[in-house]
CSV table of C-alpha atoms in Angstrom, one decimal:
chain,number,residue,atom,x,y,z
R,393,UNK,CA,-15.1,0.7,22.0
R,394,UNK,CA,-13.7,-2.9,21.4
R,395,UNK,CA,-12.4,-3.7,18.5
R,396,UNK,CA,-10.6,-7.4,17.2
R,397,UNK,CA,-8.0,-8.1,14.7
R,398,UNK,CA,-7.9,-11.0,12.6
R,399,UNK,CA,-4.4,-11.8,11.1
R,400,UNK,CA,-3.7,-14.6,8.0
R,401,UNK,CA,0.1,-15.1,8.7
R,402,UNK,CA,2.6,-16.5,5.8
R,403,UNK,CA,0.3,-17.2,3.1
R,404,UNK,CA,2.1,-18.3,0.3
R,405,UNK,CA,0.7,-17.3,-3.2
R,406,UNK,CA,2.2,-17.5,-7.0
R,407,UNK,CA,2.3,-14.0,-8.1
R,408,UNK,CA,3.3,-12.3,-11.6
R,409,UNK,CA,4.7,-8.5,-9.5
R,410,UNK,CA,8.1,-7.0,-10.1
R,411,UNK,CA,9.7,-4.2,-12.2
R,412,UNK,CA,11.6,-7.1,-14.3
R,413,UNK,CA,9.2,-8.1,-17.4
R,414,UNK,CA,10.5,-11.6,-16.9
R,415,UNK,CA,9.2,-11.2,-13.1
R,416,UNK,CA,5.9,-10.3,-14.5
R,417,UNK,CA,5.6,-13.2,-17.1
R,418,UNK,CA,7.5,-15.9,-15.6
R,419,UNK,CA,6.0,-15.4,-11.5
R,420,UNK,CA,7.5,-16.4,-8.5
R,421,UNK,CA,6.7,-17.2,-4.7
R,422,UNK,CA,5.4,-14.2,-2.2
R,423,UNK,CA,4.5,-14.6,1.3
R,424,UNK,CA,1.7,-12.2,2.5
R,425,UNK,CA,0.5,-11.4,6.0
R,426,UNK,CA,-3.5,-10.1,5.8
R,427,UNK,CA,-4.1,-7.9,9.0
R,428,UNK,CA,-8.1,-6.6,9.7
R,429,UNK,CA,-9.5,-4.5,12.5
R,430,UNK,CA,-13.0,-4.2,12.7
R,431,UNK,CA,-14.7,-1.0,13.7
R,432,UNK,CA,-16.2,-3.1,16.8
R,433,UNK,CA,-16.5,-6.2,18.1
R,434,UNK,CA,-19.9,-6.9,17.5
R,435,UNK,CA,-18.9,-10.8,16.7
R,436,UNK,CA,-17.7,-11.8,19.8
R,437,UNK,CA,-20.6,-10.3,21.5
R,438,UNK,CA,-23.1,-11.7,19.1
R,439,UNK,CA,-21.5,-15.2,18.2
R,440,UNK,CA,-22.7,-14.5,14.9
R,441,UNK,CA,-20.8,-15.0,11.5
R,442,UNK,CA,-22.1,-12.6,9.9
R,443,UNK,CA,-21.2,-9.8,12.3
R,444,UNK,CA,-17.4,-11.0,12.0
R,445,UNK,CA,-14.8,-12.0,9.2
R,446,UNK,CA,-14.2,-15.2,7.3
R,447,UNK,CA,-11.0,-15.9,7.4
R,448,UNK,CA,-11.8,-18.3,4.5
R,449,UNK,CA,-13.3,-15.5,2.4
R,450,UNK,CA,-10.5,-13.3,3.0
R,451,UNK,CA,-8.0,-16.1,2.3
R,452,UNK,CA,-9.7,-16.6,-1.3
R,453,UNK,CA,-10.2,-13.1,-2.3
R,454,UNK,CA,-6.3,-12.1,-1.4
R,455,UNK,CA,-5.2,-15.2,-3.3
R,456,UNK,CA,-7.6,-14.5,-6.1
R,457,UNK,CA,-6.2,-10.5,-6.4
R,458,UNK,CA,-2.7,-11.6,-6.1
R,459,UNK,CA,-2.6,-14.1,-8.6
R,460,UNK,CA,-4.3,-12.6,-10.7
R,461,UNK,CA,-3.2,-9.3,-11.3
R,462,UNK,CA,0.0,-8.3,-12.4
R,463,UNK,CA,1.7,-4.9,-10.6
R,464,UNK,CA,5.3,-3.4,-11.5
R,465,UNK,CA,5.4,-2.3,-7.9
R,466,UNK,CA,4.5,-4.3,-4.5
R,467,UNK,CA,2.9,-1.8,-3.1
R,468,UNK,CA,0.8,-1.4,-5.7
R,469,UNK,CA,-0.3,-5.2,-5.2
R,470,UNK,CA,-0.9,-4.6,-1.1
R,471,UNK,CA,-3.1,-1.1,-2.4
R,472,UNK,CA,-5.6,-3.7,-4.2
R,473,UNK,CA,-6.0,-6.1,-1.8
R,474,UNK,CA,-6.6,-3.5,0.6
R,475,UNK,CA,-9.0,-1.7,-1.4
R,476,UNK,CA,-11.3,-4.8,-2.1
R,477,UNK,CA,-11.0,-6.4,1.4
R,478,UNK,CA,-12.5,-2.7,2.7
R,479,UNK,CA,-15.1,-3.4,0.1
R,480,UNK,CA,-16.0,-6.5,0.7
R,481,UNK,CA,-16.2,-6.1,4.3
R,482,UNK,CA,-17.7,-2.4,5.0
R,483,UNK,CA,-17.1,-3.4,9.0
R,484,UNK,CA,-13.5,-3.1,9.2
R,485,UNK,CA,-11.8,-0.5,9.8
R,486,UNK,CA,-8.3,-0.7,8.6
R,487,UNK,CA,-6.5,-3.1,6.5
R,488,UNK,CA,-2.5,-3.6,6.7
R,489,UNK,CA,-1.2,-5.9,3.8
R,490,UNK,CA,2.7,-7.3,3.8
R,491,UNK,CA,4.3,-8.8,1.0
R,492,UNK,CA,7.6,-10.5,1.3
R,493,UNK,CA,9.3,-11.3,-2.0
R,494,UNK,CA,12.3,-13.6,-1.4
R,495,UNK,CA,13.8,-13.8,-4.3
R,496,UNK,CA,14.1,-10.2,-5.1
R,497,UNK,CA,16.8,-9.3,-7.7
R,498,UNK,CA,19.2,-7.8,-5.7
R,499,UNK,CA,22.9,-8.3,-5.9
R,500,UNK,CA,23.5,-9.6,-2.5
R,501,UNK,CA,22.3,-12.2,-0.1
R,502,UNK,CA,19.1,-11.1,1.5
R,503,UNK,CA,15.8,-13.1,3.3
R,504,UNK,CA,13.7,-11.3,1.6
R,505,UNK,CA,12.3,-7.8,0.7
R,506,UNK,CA,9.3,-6.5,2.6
R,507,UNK,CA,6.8,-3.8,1.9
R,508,UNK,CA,3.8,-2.9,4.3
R,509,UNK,CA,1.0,-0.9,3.4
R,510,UNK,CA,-2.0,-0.4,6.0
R,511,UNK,CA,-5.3,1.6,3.9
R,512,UNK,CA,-8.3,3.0,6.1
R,513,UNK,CA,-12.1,2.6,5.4
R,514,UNK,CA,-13.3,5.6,3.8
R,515,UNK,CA,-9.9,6.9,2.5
């Protein structure tokens, strides 16, 4: 069976996440990377909206959970958003959410520190 991915690449939200209380009050830049697969690809042979994902929607609702809420941990941040995008959208099948936090407080020069968490429907 066919399925499609739909990837939001980079997106750049404000978020209050970090094991530093000043991280948590004071925010700072992360750059996320949304990935979907749907269970089939009943868009493309349909043409209809309603059978795929809306990038827009998803776009909202990430920014919306991430800016929102405030996580010690990174992971903790990429387990929500993939818990309420498999909510909201019961046809996909796996969600993988990145987080890149660039200005990590490490003592060292560094791009940026990554984590990657991928959550399946019904799990």
């Amino acid at each position: 069976m066919a399925m499609a991915k739909i990837s939001i690449k980079n997106m750049m939200c404000y978020g209050f996440h970090g094991i530093y209380e000043y991280e948590r009050e004071q925010g700072q830049k992360f750059f996320l990377d949304i990935e979907l697969v749907t269970k089939d690809n009943k868009a493309a042979e349909t043409d209809k909206a309603e059978d795929g994902v809306d990038s827009a929607i998803v776009y909202g609702k990430v920014r919306d959970i991430f800016e929102n809420e405030r996580c010690t941990l990174m992971q903790t941040a990429a387990t929500n958003i993939n818990k309420k995008l498999l909510a909201t959208f019961p046809h996909v099948a796996e969600v993988t959410t990145t987080i890149r936090k660039p200005s990590a407080v490490i003592a060292g020069p560094l791009d940026y520190v990554e984590v990657e968490v991928t959550s399946k429907q019904g799990e």
